[in-house]
Amino acid sequence: KAGVTQTPRYLIKTRGQQVTLSCSPISGHRSVSWYQQTPGQGLQFLFEYFSETQRNKGNFPGRFSGRQFSNSRSEMNVSTLELGDSALYLCASSDQGSGNTEAFFGQGTRLTVV
Amino acid sequence: AQRVTQPEKLLSVFKGAPVELKCNYSYSGSPELFWYVQYSRQRLQLLLRHISRESIKGFTADLNKGETSFHLKKPFAQEEDSAMYYCALTTSGTYKYIFGTGTRLKVLA
C-alpha cells in the first residue's frame, strides 16, 4: 500500500496570505488527523476528520480549518498567515475499522511564512 | 488536562549501554500509550504501544499507572537506535494524539 502522501512538500508564503495543504491517506483509512510540529512546541494536534466530519479539534485559532472529502482525502487551510505559523505540518491516517489506533504519518509539508 | 512529559531533550549513551527514555503522563481516564520514532530523513512511525506488550527492535515499555509513567527501555543500545523518540497518548475512543516534546537519542560508537 502507498503511504500517506502530503503535497506540497515545501511552501513559502507571505504574512497575510492563505495556504491550503493536502493529504492523501492510506487506501482504506477513513480517519485523518493534522499536527503542527515546531522546535519549541513539538507536535500539537490540530484536528481529526472521519467520514467528512470533524470529530476532534485542538487549541488553535479559527484561522486554521480543514475538511475531508468523500474519498477520505483531506485539506487543511490557514488564512491570514502569521510568522508564527511557520512549521512542519504533518498529516496522519488511521484505519478505524480495525480498531487499530496506530497513526501512519506523511512526510509533512514545511511551511515558511516570511 | 492531558499532558505528556519527556524530561530529557537529549540522551547520549555509548553503544552496548542500557537506555531508558523517560515519559510521564497526566490523564484522568484510561489512556492508550505509544512510543513513536523518527529516524533521520524518515517519517514518524510507531515503535510500540502499551496494549500489545511486545518488544520491538529490543525496546520495551511498561505502563505504570501508579507512577503515570511509560518509560522506554533497551538493555543494549545500538548505533542504529539513534533517532528522535516521542511518547504519546490517545484518549479512549479517539484518534487525537497528545505528544511529548521528544527525546533525541544519540548512541555513540
mmCIF file with all atom_site columns, C-alpha atoms in Angstrom:
data_model
loop_
_atom_site.group_PDB
_atom_site.id
_atom_site.type_symbol
_atom_site.label_atom_id
_atom_site.label_alt_id
_atom_site.label_comp_id
_atom_site.label_asym_id
_atom_site.label_entity_id
_atom_site.label_seq_id
_atom_site.pdbx_PDB_ins_code
_atom_site.Cartn_x
_atom_site.Cartn_y
_atom_site.Cartn_z
_atom_site.occupancy
_atom_site.B_iso_or_equiv
_atom_site.pdbx_formal_charge
_atom_site.auth_seq_id
_atom_site.auth_comp_id
_atom_site.auth_asym_id
_atom_site.auth_atom_id
_atom_site.pdbx_PDB_model_num
ATOM 1   C CA . LYS A 1 1   ? 0.000   0.000  0.000  1.00 0.00 ? 1   LYS A CA 1
ATOM 2   C CA . ALA A 1 2   ? 1.163   3.502  -0.684 1.00 0.00 ? 2   ALA A CA 1
ATOM 3   C CA . GLY A 1 3   ? 1.823   5.564  2.409  1.00 0.00 ? 3   GLY A CA 1
ATOM 4   C CA . VAL A 1 4   ? 0.291   8.852  3.449  1.00 0.00 ? 4   VAL A CA 1
ATOM 5   C CA . THR A 1 5   ? 1.081   11.482 0.864  1.00 0.00 ? 5   THR A CA 1
ATOM 6   C CA . GLN A 1 6   ? 1.257   15.179 1.577  1.00 0.00 ? 6   GLN A CA 1
ATOM 7   C CA . THR A 1 7   ? 1.556   17.921 -1.003 1.00 0.00 ? 7   THR A CA 1
ATOM 8   C CA . PRO A 1 8   ? 3.310   20.165 -1.459 1.00 0.00 ? 8   PRO A CA 1
ATOM 9   C CA . ARG A 1 9   ? 6.438   19.260 0.474  1.00 0.00 ? 9   ARG A CA 1
ATOM 10  C CA . TYR A 1 10  ? 7.600   22.857 0.810  1.00 0.00 ? 10  TYR A CA 1
ATOM 11  C CA . LEU A 1 11  ? 5.830   26.203 0.745  1.00 0.00 ? 11  LEU A CA 1
ATOM 12  C CA . ILE A 1 12  ? 6.920   29.778 1.208  1.00 0.00 ? 12  ILE A CA 1
ATOM 13  C CA . LYS A 1 13  ? 4.179   32.316 1.826  1.00 0.00 ? 13  LYS A CA 1
ATOM 14  C CA . THR A 1 14  ? 3.967   35.940 2.852  1.00 0.00 ? 14  THR A CA 1
ATOM 15  C CA . ARG A 1 15  ? 2.282   37.198 6.001  1.00 0.00 ? 15  ARG A CA 1
ATOM 16  C CA . GLY A 1 16  ? -1.398  37.786 5.439  1.00 0.00 ? 16  GLY A CA 1
ATOM 17  C CA . GLN A 1 17  ? -1.740  35.234 2.675  1.00 0.00 ? 17  GLN A CA 1
ATOM 18  C CA . GLN A 1 18  ? -3.633  31.998 2.965  1.00 0.00 ? 18  GLN A CA 1
ATOM 19  C CA . VAL A 1 19  ? -2.455  28.474 2.225  1.00 0.00 ? 19  VAL A CA 1
ATOM 20  C CA . THR A 1 20  ? -4.002  25.077 1.540  1.00 0.00 ? 20  THR A CA 1
ATOM 21  C CA . LEU A 1 21  ? -2.217  21.823 2.302  1.00 0.00 ? 21  LEU A CA 1
ATOM 22  C CA . SER A 1 22  ? -3.313  18.450 1.015  1.00 0.00 ? 22  SER A CA 1
ATOM 23  C CA . CYS A 1 23  ? -3.177  14.951 2.456  1.00 0.00 ? 23  CYS A CA 1
ATOM 24  C CA . SER A 1 24  ? -3.996  11.631 0.824  1.00 0.00 ? 24  SER A CA 1
ATOM 25  C CA . PRO A 1 25  ? -4.398  8.876  3.424  1.00 0.00 ? 25  PRO A CA 1
ATOM 26  C CA . ILE A 1 26  ? -3.520  5.229  3.050  1.00 0.00 ? 26  ILE A CA 1
ATOM 27  C CA . SER A 1 27  ? -6.139  3.498  0.942  1.00 0.00 ? 27  SER A CA 1
ATOM 28  C CA . GLY A 1 28  ? -8.994  2.335  3.157  1.00 0.00 ? 28  GLY A CA 1
ATOM 29  C CA . HIS A 1 29  ? -8.159  4.638  6.055  1.00 0.00 ? 29  HIS A CA 1
ATOM 30  C CA . ARG A 1 30  ? -11.049 6.929  6.912  1.00 0.00 ? 30  ARG A CA 1
ATOM 31  C CA . SER A 1 31  ? -9.555  8.872  9.811  1.00 0.00 ? 31  SER A CA 1
ATOM 32  C CA . VAL A 1 32  ? -7.213  11.752 9.009  1.00 0.00 ? 32  VAL A CA 1
ATOM 33  C CA . SER A 1 33  ? -5.521  13.924 11.609 1.00 0.00 ? 33  SER A CA 1
ATOM 34  C CA . TRP A 1 34  ? -3.349  17.011 11.304 1.00 0.00 ? 34  TRP A CA 1
ATOM 35  C CA . TYR A 1 35  ? -0.479  18.137 13.530 1.00 0.00 ? 35  TYR A CA 1
ATOM 36  C CA . GLN A 1 36  ? 1.753   21.174 13.691 1.00 0.00 ? 36  GLN A CA 1
ATOM 37  C CA . GLN A 1 37  ? 5.382   20.478 14.535 1.00 0.00 ? 37  GLN A CA 1
ATOM 38  C CA . THR A 1 38  ? 7.673   23.249 15.713 1.00 0.00 ? 38  THR A CA 1
ATOM 39  C CA . PRO A 1 39  ? 11.030  23.131 17.539 1.00 0.00 ? 39  PRO A CA 1
ATOM 40  C CA . GLY A 1 40  ? 9.590   24.905 20.574 1.00 0.00 ? 40  GLY A CA 1
ATOM 41  C CA . GLN A 1 41  ? 6.189   23.245 20.939 1.00 0.00 ? 41  GLN A CA 1
ATOM 42  C CA . GLY A 1 42  ? 6.781   19.836 19.406 1.00 0.00 ? 42  GLY A CA 1
ATOM 43  C CA . LEU A 1 43  ? 3.805   18.084 17.826 1.00 0.00 ? 43  LEU A CA 1
ATOM 44  C CA . GLN A 1 44  ? 0.489   19.715 18.507 1.00 0.00 ? 44  GLN A CA 1
ATOM 45  C CA . PHE A 1 45  ? -2.874  18.301 17.446 1.00 0.00 ? 45  PHE A CA 1
ATOM 46  C CA . LEU A 1 46  ? -4.870  20.466 15.072 1.00 0.00 ? 46  LEU A CA 1
ATOM 47  C CA . PHE A 1 47  ? -7.934  18.413 14.165 1.00 0.00 ? 47  PHE A CA 1
ATOM 48  C CA . GLU A 1 48  ? -9.200  14.994 13.151 1.00 0.00 ? 48  GLU A CA 1
ATOM 49  C CA . TYR A 1 49  ? -11.687 14.043 10.471 1.00 0.00 ? 49  TYR A CA 1
ATOM 50  C CA . PHE A 1 50  ? -13.636 10.887 9.916  1.00 0.00 ? 50  PHE A CA 1
ATOM 51  C CA . SER A 1 51  ? -16.133 10.347 7.101  1.00 0.00 ? 51  SER A CA 1
ATOM 52  C CA . GLU A 1 52  ? -16.052 14.035 6.175  1.00 0.00 ? 52  GLU A CA 1
ATOM 53  C CA . THR A 1 53  ? -16.857 15.123 9.754  1.00 0.00 ? 53  THR A CA 1
ATOM 54  C CA . GLN A 1 54  ? -14.538 16.882 12.171 1.00 0.00 ? 54  GLN A CA 1
ATOM 55  C CA . ARG A 1 55  ? -14.526 14.785 15.328 1.00 0.00 ? 55  ARG A CA 1
ATOM 56  C CA . ASN A 1 56  ? -11.846 16.474 17.381 1.00 0.00 ? 56  ASN A CA 1
ATOM 57  C CA . LYS A 1 57  ? -10.235 19.889 17.372 1.00 0.00 ? 57  LYS A CA 1
ATOM 58  C CA . GLY A 1 58  ? -7.107  21.185 19.072 1.00 0.00 ? 58  GLY A CA 1
ATOM 59  C CA . ASN A 1 59  ? -6.480  24.587 20.600 1.00 0.00 ? 59  ASN A CA 1
ATOM 60  C CA . PHE A 1 60  ? -5.725  26.583 17.505 1.00 0.00 ? 60  PHE A CA 1
ATOM 61  C CA . PRO A 1 61  ? -7.352  29.809 16.310 1.00 0.00 ? 61  PRO A CA 1
ATOM 62  C CA . GLY A 1 62  ? -10.141 29.781 13.780 1.00 0.00 ? 62  GLY A CA 1
ATOM 63  C CA . ARG A 1 63  ? -7.665  30.726 11.059 1.00 0.00 ? 63  ARG A CA 1
ATOM 64  C CA . PHE A 1 64  ? -6.850  27.030 10.940 1.00 0.00 ? 64  PHE A CA 1
ATOM 65  C CA . SER A 1 65  ? -9.524  24.956 9.264  1.00 0.00 ? 65  SER A CA 1
ATOM 66  C CA . GLY A 1 66  ? -9.822  21.720 7.412  1.00 0.00 ? 66  GLY A CA 1
ATOM 67  C CA . ARG A 1 67  ? -12.097 19.434 5.544  1.00 0.00 ? 67  ARG A CA 1
ATOM 68  C CA . GLN A 1 68  ? -12.306 15.892 4.334  1.00 0.00 ? 68  GLN A CA 1
ATOM 69  C CA . PHE A 1 69  ? -13.687 14.658 1.060  1.00 0.00 ? 69  PHE A CA 1
ATOM 70  C CA . SER A 1 70  ? -15.712 11.555 0.316  1.00 0.00 ? 70  SER A CA 1
ATOM 71  C CA . ASN A 1 71  ? -12.571 9.732  -0.824 1.00 0.00 ? 71  ASN A CA 1
ATOM 72  C CA . SER A 1 72  ? -11.022 10.469 2.618  1.00 0.00 ? 72  SER A CA 1
ATOM 73  C CA . ARG A 1 73  ? -8.503  12.927 1.203  1.00 0.00 ? 73  ARG A CA 1
ATOM 74  C CA . SER A 1 74  ? -8.148  15.939 3.452  1.00 0.00 ? 74  SER A CA 1
ATOM 75  C CA . GLU A 1 75  ? -7.116  19.547 3.120  1.00 0.00 ? 75  GLU A CA 1
ATOM 76  C CA . MET A 1 76  ? -6.010  21.996 5.735  1.00 0.00 ? 76  MET A CA 1
ATOM 77  C CA . ASN A 1 77  ? -6.300  25.740 5.256  1.00 0.00 ? 77  ASN A CA 1
ATOM 78  C CA . VAL A 1 78  ? -4.610  28.534 7.143  1.00 0.00 ? 78  VAL A CA 1
ATOM 79  C CA . SER A 1 79  ? -5.833  32.051 6.485  1.00 0.00 ? 79  SER A CA 1
ATOM 80  C CA . THR A 1 80  ? -4.154  35.365 7.278  1.00 0.00 ? 80  THR A CA 1
ATOM 81  C CA . LEU A 1 81  ? -0.786  33.740 7.788  1.00 0.00 ? 81  LEU A CA 1
ATOM 82  C CA . GLU A 1 82  ? 1.447   34.879 10.638 1.00 0.00 ? 82  GLU A CA 1
ATOM 83  C CA . LEU A 1 83  ? 5.191   34.403 11.060 1.00 0.00 ? 83  LEU A CA 1
ATOM 84  C CA . GLY A 1 84  ? 4.471   32.019 13.917 1.00 0.00 ? 84  GLY A CA 1
ATOM 85  C CA . ASP A 1 85  ? 2.639   29.666 11.572 1.00 0.00 ? 85  ASP A CA 1
ATOM 86  C CA . SER A 1 86  ? 5.969   28.598 10.106 1.00 0.00 ? 86  SER A CA 1
ATOM 87  C CA . ALA A 1 87  ? 6.180   24.911 10.921 1.00 0.00 ? 87  ALA A CA 1
ATOM 88  C CA . LEU A 1 88  ? 6.136   21.374 9.621  1.00 0.00 ? 88  LEU A CA 1
ATOM 89  C CA . TYR A 1 89  ? 2.532   20.261 9.167  1.00 0.00 ? 89  TYR A CA 1
ATOM 90  C CA . LEU A 1 90  ? 2.018   16.530 9.470  1.00 0.00 ? 90  LEU A CA 1
ATOM 91  C CA . CYS A 1 91  ? -0.940  14.508 8.387  1.00 0.00 ? 91  CYS A CA 1
ATOM 92  C CA . ALA A 1 92  ? -1.690  11.051 9.752  1.00 0.00 ? 92  ALA A CA 1
ATOM 93  C CA . SER A 1 93  ? -4.251  8.445  8.798  1.00 0.00 ? 93  SER A CA 1
ATOM 94  C CA . SER A 1 94  ? -5.696  5.585  10.813 1.00 0.00 ? 94  SER A CA 1
ATOM 95  C CA . ASP A 1 95  ? -7.731  2.522  9.973  1.00 0.00 ? 95  ASP A CA 1
ATOM 96  C CA . GLN A 1 96  ? -10.546 2.915  12.434 1.00 0.00 ? 96  GLN A CA 1
ATOM 97  C CA . GLY A 1 97  ? -12.391 -0.036 11.003 1.00 0.00 ? 97  GLY A CA 1
ATOM 98  C CA . SER A 1 98  ? -9.886  -2.415 12.527 1.00 0.00 ? 98  SER A CA 1
ATOM 99  C CA . GLY A 1 99  ? -9.976  -0.669 15.908 1.00 0.00 ? 99  GLY A CA 1
ATOM 100 C CA . ASN A 1 100 ? -6.280  -0.027 15.457 1.00 0.00 ? 100 ASN A CA 1
ATOM 101 C CA . THR A 1 101 ? -5.361  3.408  16.768 1.00 0.00 ? 101 THR A CA 1
ATOM 102 C CA . GLU A 1 102 ? -1.926  3.414  15.130 1.00 0.00 ? 102 GLU A CA 1
ATOM 103 C CA . ALA A 1 103 ? -1.332  6.617  13.202 1.00 0.00 ? 103 ALA A CA 1
ATOM 104 C CA . PHE A 1 104 ? 0.544   6.477  9.916  1.00 0.00 ? 104 PHE A CA 1
ATOM 105 C CA . PHE A 1 105 ? 2.277   9.745  9.185  1.00 0.00 ? 105 PHE A CA 1
ATOM 106 C CA . GLY A 1 106 ? 3.112   11.536 5.993  1.00 0.00 ? 106 GLY A CA 1
ATOM 107 C CA . GLN A 1 107 ? 6.423   13.241 5.290  1.00 0.00 ? 107 GLN A CA 1
ATOM 108 C CA . GLY A 1 108 ? 4.910   16.604 6.078  1.00 0.00 ? 108 GLY A CA 1
ATOM 109 C CA . THR A 1 109 ? 4.616   19.987 4.421  1.00 0.00 ? 109 THR A CA 1
ATOM 110 C CA . ARG A 1 110 ? 7.149   22.552 5.564  1.00 0.00 ? 110 ARG A CA 1
ATOM 111 C CA . LEU A 1 111 ? 5.545   25.975 5.570  1.00 0.00 ? 111 LEU A CA 1
ATOM 112 C CA . THR A 1 112 ? 7.682   29.070 5.849  1.00 0.00 ? 112 THR A CA 1
ATOM 113 C CA . VAL A 1 113 ? 5.960   32.410 6.354  1.00 0.00 ? 113 VAL A CA 1
ATOM 114 C CA . VAL A 1 114 ? 8.055   35.471 5.536  1.00 0.00 ? 114 VAL A CA 1
ATOM 115 C CA . ALA B 2 1   ? -5.571  18.490 31.308 1.00 0.00 ? 1   ALA B CA 1
ATOM 116 C CA . GLN B 2 2   ? -3.939  15.754 29.271 1.00 0.00 ? 2   GLN B CA 1
ATOM 117 C CA . ARG B 2 3   ? -0.198  16.074 29.082 1.00 0.00 ? 3   ARG B CA 1
ATOM 118 C CA . VAL B 2 4   ? 2.833   14.005 28.158 1.00 0.00 ? 4   VAL B CA 1
ATOM 119 C CA . THR B 2 5   ? 6.202   14.951 29.602 1.00 0.00 ? 5   THR B CA 1
ATOM 120 C CA . GLN B 2 6   ? 9.574   13.809 28.323 1.00 0.00 ? 6   GLN B CA 1
ATOM 121 C CA . PRO B 2 7   ? 12.109  15.445 30.631 1.00 0.00 ? 7   PRO B CA 1
ATOM 122 C CA . GLU B 2 8   ? 15.199  14.802 28.509 1.00 0.00 ? 8   GLU B CA 1
ATOM 123 C CA . LYS B 2 9   ? 15.708  16.657 25.255 1.00 0.00 ? 9   LYS B CA 1
ATOM 124 C CA . LEU B 2 10  ? 18.900  14.774 24.511 1.00 0.00 ? 10  LEU B CA 1
ATOM 125 C CA . LEU B 2 11  ? 20.217  11.483 25.761 1.00 0.00 ? 11  LEU B CA 1
ATOM 126 C CA . SER B 2 12  ? 23.667  10.263 24.768 1.00 0.00 ? 12  SER B CA 1
ATOM 127 C CA . VAL B 2 13  ? 24.826  6.740  25.538 1.00 0.00 ? 13  VAL B CA 1
ATOM 128 C CA . PHE B 2 14  ? 27.615  4.510  24.340 1.00 0.00 ? 14  PHE B CA 1
ATOM 129 C CA . LYS B 2 15  ? 26.953  1.516  22.137 1.00 0.00 ? 15  LYS B CA 1
ATOM 130 C CA . GLY B 2 16  ? 26.145  -1.514 24.267 1.00 0.00 ? 16  GLY B CA 1
ATOM 131 C CA . ALA B 2 17  ? 24.998  0.559  27.247 1.00 0.00 ? 17  ALA B CA 1
ATOM 132 C CA . PRO B 2 18  ? 21.443  0.375  28.582 1.00 0.00 ? 18  PRO B CA 1
ATOM 133 C CA . VAL B 2 19  ? 18.966  3.024  27.519 1.00 0.00 ? 19  VAL B CA 1
ATOM 134 C CA . GLU B 2 20  ? 15.957  4.443  29.324 1.00 0.00 ? 20  GLU B CA 1
ATOM 135 C CA . LEU B 2 21  ? 13.890  7.234  27.817 1.00 0.00 ? 21  LEU B CA 1
ATOM 136 C CA . LYS B 2 22  ? 11.503  8.681  30.356 1.00 0.00 ? 22  LYS B CA 1
ATOM 137 C CA . CYS B 2 23  ? 7.862   9.500  29.771 1.00 0.00 ? 23  CYS B CA 1
ATOM 138 C CA . ASN B 2 24  ? 5.264   10.651 32.264 1.00 0.00 ? 24  ASN B CA 1
ATOM 139 C CA . TYR B 2 25  ? 1.665   11.466 31.507 1.00 0.00 ? 25  TYR B CA 1
ATOM 140 C CA . SER B 2 26  ? -1.308  13.075 33.112 1.00 0.00 ? 26  SER B CA 1
ATOM 141 C CA . TYR B 2 27  ? -4.778  11.924 32.217 1.00 0.00 ? 27  TYR B CA 1
ATOM 142 C CA . SER B 2 28  ? -7.677  11.121 34.465 1.00 0.00 ? 28  SER B CA 1
ATOM 143 C CA . GLY B 2 29  ? -9.104  8.286  32.398 1.00 0.00 ? 29  GLY B CA 1
ATOM 144 C CA . SER B 2 30  ? -7.570  5.234  30.759 1.00 0.00 ? 30  SER B CA 1
ATOM 145 C CA . PRO B 2 31  ? -5.217  6.362  28.043 1.00 0.00 ? 31  PRO B CA 1
ATOM 146 C CA . GLU B 2 32  ? -3.554  4.326  25.380 1.00 0.00 ? 32  GLU B CA 1
ATOM 147 C CA . LEU B 2 33  ? 0.220   4.953  25.406 1.00 0.00 ? 33  LEU B CA 1
ATOM 148 C CA . PHE B 2 34  ? 2.609   4.814  22.474 1.00 0.00 ? 34  PHE B CA 1
ATOM 149 C CA . TRP B 2 35  ? 6.209   5.379  21.533 1.00 0.00 ? 35  TRP B CA 1
ATOM 150 C CA . TYR B 2 36  ? 6.827   6.809  18.072 1.00 0.00 ? 36  TYR B CA 1
ATOM 151 C CA . VAL B 2 37  ? 10.267  7.103  16.494 1.00 0.00 ? 37  VAL B CA 1
ATOM 152 C CA . GLN B 2 38  ? 11.659  9.292  13.752 1.00 0.00 ? 38  GLN B CA 1
ATOM 153 C CA . TYR B 2 39  ? 14.923  8.223  12.166 1.00 0.00 ? 39  TYR B CA 1
ATOM 154 C CA . SER B 2 40  ? 16.945  10.714 10.163 1.00 0.00 ? 40  SER B CA 1
ATOM 155 C CA . ARG B 2 41  ? 15.150  11.688 6.941  1.00 0.00 ? 41  ARG B CA 1
ATOM 156 C CA . GLN B 2 42  ? 12.285  9.285  7.620  1.00 0.00 ? 42  GLN B CA 1
ATOM 157 C CA . ARG B 2 43  ? 8.720   9.845  8.622  1.00 0.00 ? 43  ARG B CA 1
ATOM 158 C CA . LEU B 2 44  ? 7.399   9.417  12.124 1.00 0.00 ? 44  LEU B CA 1
ATOM 159 C CA . GLN B 2 45  ? 6.466   5.788  12.770 1.00 0.00 ? 45  GLN B CA 1
ATOM 160 C CA . LEU B 2 46  ? 5.077   3.664  15.538 1.00 0.00 ? 46  LEU B CA 1
ATOM 161 C CA . LEU B 2 47  ? 7.639   1.833  17.653 1.00 0.00 ? 47  LEU B CA 1
ATOM 162 C CA . LEU B 2 48  ? 5.376   0.201  20.195 1.00 0.00 ? 48  LEU B CA 1
ATOM 163 C CA . ARG B 2 49  ? 2.178   0.607  22.172 1.00 0.00 ? 49  ARG B CA 1
ATOM 164 C CA . HIS B 2 50  ? 1.364   -0.455 25.709 1.00 0.00 ? 50  HIS B CA 1
ATOM 165 C CA . ILE B 2 51  ? -1.604  -2.653 24.890 1.00 0.00 ? 51  ILE B CA 1
ATOM 166 C CA . SER B 2 52  ? 0.418   -5.016 22.736 1.00 0.00 ? 52  SER B CA 1
ATOM 167 C CA . ARG B 2 53  ? 3.089   -5.537 25.406 1.00 0.00 ? 53  ARG B CA 1
ATOM 168 C CA . GLU B 2 54  ? 5.623   -6.536 22.784 1.00 0.00 ? 54  GLU B CA 1
ATOM 169 C CA . SER B 2 55  ? 9.302   -5.901 22.238 1.00 0.00 ? 55  SER B CA 1
ATOM 170 C CA . ILE B 2 56  ? 10.258  -4.101 19.044 1.00 0.00 ? 56  ILE B CA 1
ATOM 171 C CA . LYS B 2 57  ? 13.908  -3.805 17.998 1.00 0.00 ? 57  LYS B CA 1
ATOM 172 C CA . GLY B 2 58  ? 14.808  -4.794 21.546 1.00 0.00 ? 58  GLY B CA 1
ATOM 173 C CA . PHE B 2 59  ? 12.798  -1.941 23.089 1.00 0.00 ? 59  PHE B CA 1
ATOM 174 C CA . THR B 2 60  ? 10.160  -2.488 25.749 1.00 0.00 ? 60  THR B CA 1
ATOM 175 C CA . ALA B 2 61  ? 7.928   -0.132 27.686 1.00 0.00 ? 61  ALA B CA 1
ATOM 176 C CA . ASP B 2 62  ? 5.783   -0.865 30.692 1.00 0.00 ? 62  ASP B CA 1
ATOM 177 C CA . LEU B 2 63  ? 2.815   1.215  31.671 1.00 0.00 ? 63  LEU B CA 1
ATOM 178 C CA . ASN B 2 64  ? 2.948   2.110  35.354 1.00 0.00 ? 64  ASN B CA 1
ATOM 179 C CA . LYS B 2 65  ? -0.413  3.565  36.241 1.00 0.00 ? 65  LYS B CA 1
ATOM 180 C CA . GLY B 2 66  ? 0.611   4.334  39.821 1.00 0.00 ? 66  GLY B CA 1
ATOM 181 C CA . GLU B 2 67  ? 3.516   6.498  38.680 1.00 0.00 ? 67  GLU B CA 1
ATOM 182 C CA . THR B 2 68  ? 1.743   7.506  35.441 1.00 0.00 ? 68  THR B CA 1
ATOM 183 C CA . SER B 2 69  ? 4.848   6.574  33.507 1.00 0.00 ? 69  SER B CA 1
ATOM 184 C CA . PHE B 2 70  ? 5.624   4.748  30.292 1.00 0.00 ? 70  PHE B CA 1
ATOM 185 C CA . HIS B 2 71  ? 9.408   4.656  30.107 1.00 0.00 ? 71  HIS B CA 1
ATOM 186 C CA . LEU B 2 72  ? 11.116  3.133  27.066 1.00 0.00 ? 72  LEU B CA 1
ATOM 187 C CA . LYS B 2 73  ? 13.983  0.753  27.741 1.00 0.00 ? 73  LYS B CA 1
ATOM 188 C CA . LYS B 2 74  ? 16.585  -1.223 25.863 1.00 0.00 ? 74  LYS B CA 1
ATOM 189 C CA . PRO B 2 75  ? 19.301  -3.255 27.562 1.00 0.00 ? 75  PRO B CA 1
ATOM 190 C CA . PHE B 2 76  ? 21.995  -2.738 24.909 1.00 0.00 ? 76  PHE B CA 1
ATOM 191 C CA . ALA B 2 77  ? 21.900  0.320  22.668 1.00 0.00 ? 77  ALA B CA 1
ATOM 192 C CA . GLN B 2 78  ? 22.912  0.087  19.016 1.00 0.00 ? 78  GLN B CA 1
ATOM 193 C CA . GLU B 2 79  ? 24.124  2.889  16.780 1.00 0.00 ? 79  GLU B CA 1
ATOM 194 C CA . GLU B 2 80  ? 21.076  2.450  14.563 1.00 0.00 ? 80  GLU B CA 1
ATOM 195 C CA . ASP B 2 81  ? 18.869  3.357  17.533 1.00 0.00 ? 81  ASP B CA 1
ATOM 196 C CA . SER B 2 82  ? 19.944  6.980  17.174 1.00 0.00 ? 82  SER B CA 1
ATOM 197 C CA . ALA B 2 83  ? 16.743  8.870  16.439 1.00 0.00 ? 83  ALA B CA 1
ATOM 198 C CA . MET B 2 84  ? 14.087  11.157 17.857 1.00 0.00 ? 84  MET B CA 1
ATOM 199 C CA . TYR B 2 85  ? 11.659  9.381  20.174 1.00 0.00 ? 85  TYR B CA 1
ATOM 200 C CA . TYR B 2 86  ? 8.197   10.668 21.039 1.00 0.00 ? 86  TYR B CA 1
ATOM 201 C CA . CYS B 2 87  ? 5.930   9.392  23.754 1.00 0.00 ? 87  CYS B CA 1
ATOM 202 C CA . ALA B 2 88  ? 2.232   9.894  23.055 1.00 0.00 ? 88  ALA B CA 1
ATOM 203 C CA . LEU B 2 89  ? -1.193  9.091  24.367 1.00 0.00 ? 89  LEU B CA 1
ATOM 204 C CA . THR B 2 90  ? -4.664  8.902  22.949 1.00 0.00 ? 90  THR B CA 1
ATOM 205 C CA . THR B 2 91  ? -7.808  9.111  24.959 1.00 0.00 ? 91  THR B CA 1
ATOM 206 C CA . SER B 2 92  ? -10.258 6.282  24.835 1.00 0.00 ? 92  SER B CA 1
ATOM 207 C CA . GLY B 2 93  ? -12.165 6.058  21.580 1.00 0.00 ? 93  GLY B CA 1
ATOM 208 C CA . THR B 2 94  ? -10.425 8.949  19.856 1.00 0.00 ? 94  THR B CA 1
ATOM 209 C CA . TYR B 2 95  ? -7.645  9.408  17.353 1.00 0.00 ? 95  TYR B CA 1
ATOM 210 C CA . LYS B 2 96  ? -6.363  12.583 18.960 1.00 0.00 ? 96  LYS B CA 1
ATOM 211 C CA . TYR B 2 97  ? -2.738  12.089 19.939 1.00 0.00 ? 97  TYR B CA 1
ATOM 212 C CA . ILE B 2 98  ? -1.074  14.121 22.666 1.00 0.00 ? 98  ILE B CA 1
ATOM 213 C CA . PHE B 2 99  ? 2.682   14.049 22.092 1.00 0.00 ? 99  PHE B CA 1
ATOM 214 C CA . GLY B 2 100 ? 5.574   14.768 24.370 1.00 0.00 ? 100 GLY B CA 1
ATOM 215 C CA . THR B 2 101 ? 8.259   17.133 23.141 1.00 0.00 ? 101 THR B CA 1
ATOM 216 C CA . GLY B 2 102 ? 10.549  14.269 22.219 1.00 0.00 ? 102 GLY B CA 1
ATOM 217 C CA . THR B 2 103 ? 13.946  12.954 23.266 1.00 0.00 ? 103 THR B CA 1
ATOM 218 C CA . ARG B 2 104 ? 16.834  12.760 20.844 1.00 0.00 ? 104 ARG B CA 1
ATOM 219 C CA . LEU B 2 105 ? 18.817  9.604  21.465 1.00 0.00 ? 105 LEU B CA 1
ATOM 220 C CA . LYS B 2 106 ? 22.427  9.536  20.319 1.00 0.00 ? 106 LYS B CA 1
ATOM 221 C CA . VAL B 2 107 ? 24.253  6.253  20.510 1.00 0.00 ? 107 VAL B CA 1
ATOM 222 C CA . LEU B 2 108 ? 27.991  6.790  20.401 1.00 0.00 ? 108 LEU B CA 1
ATOM 223 C CA . ALA B 2 109 ? 30.412  4.262  18.962 1.00 0.00 ? 109 ALA B CA 1
#
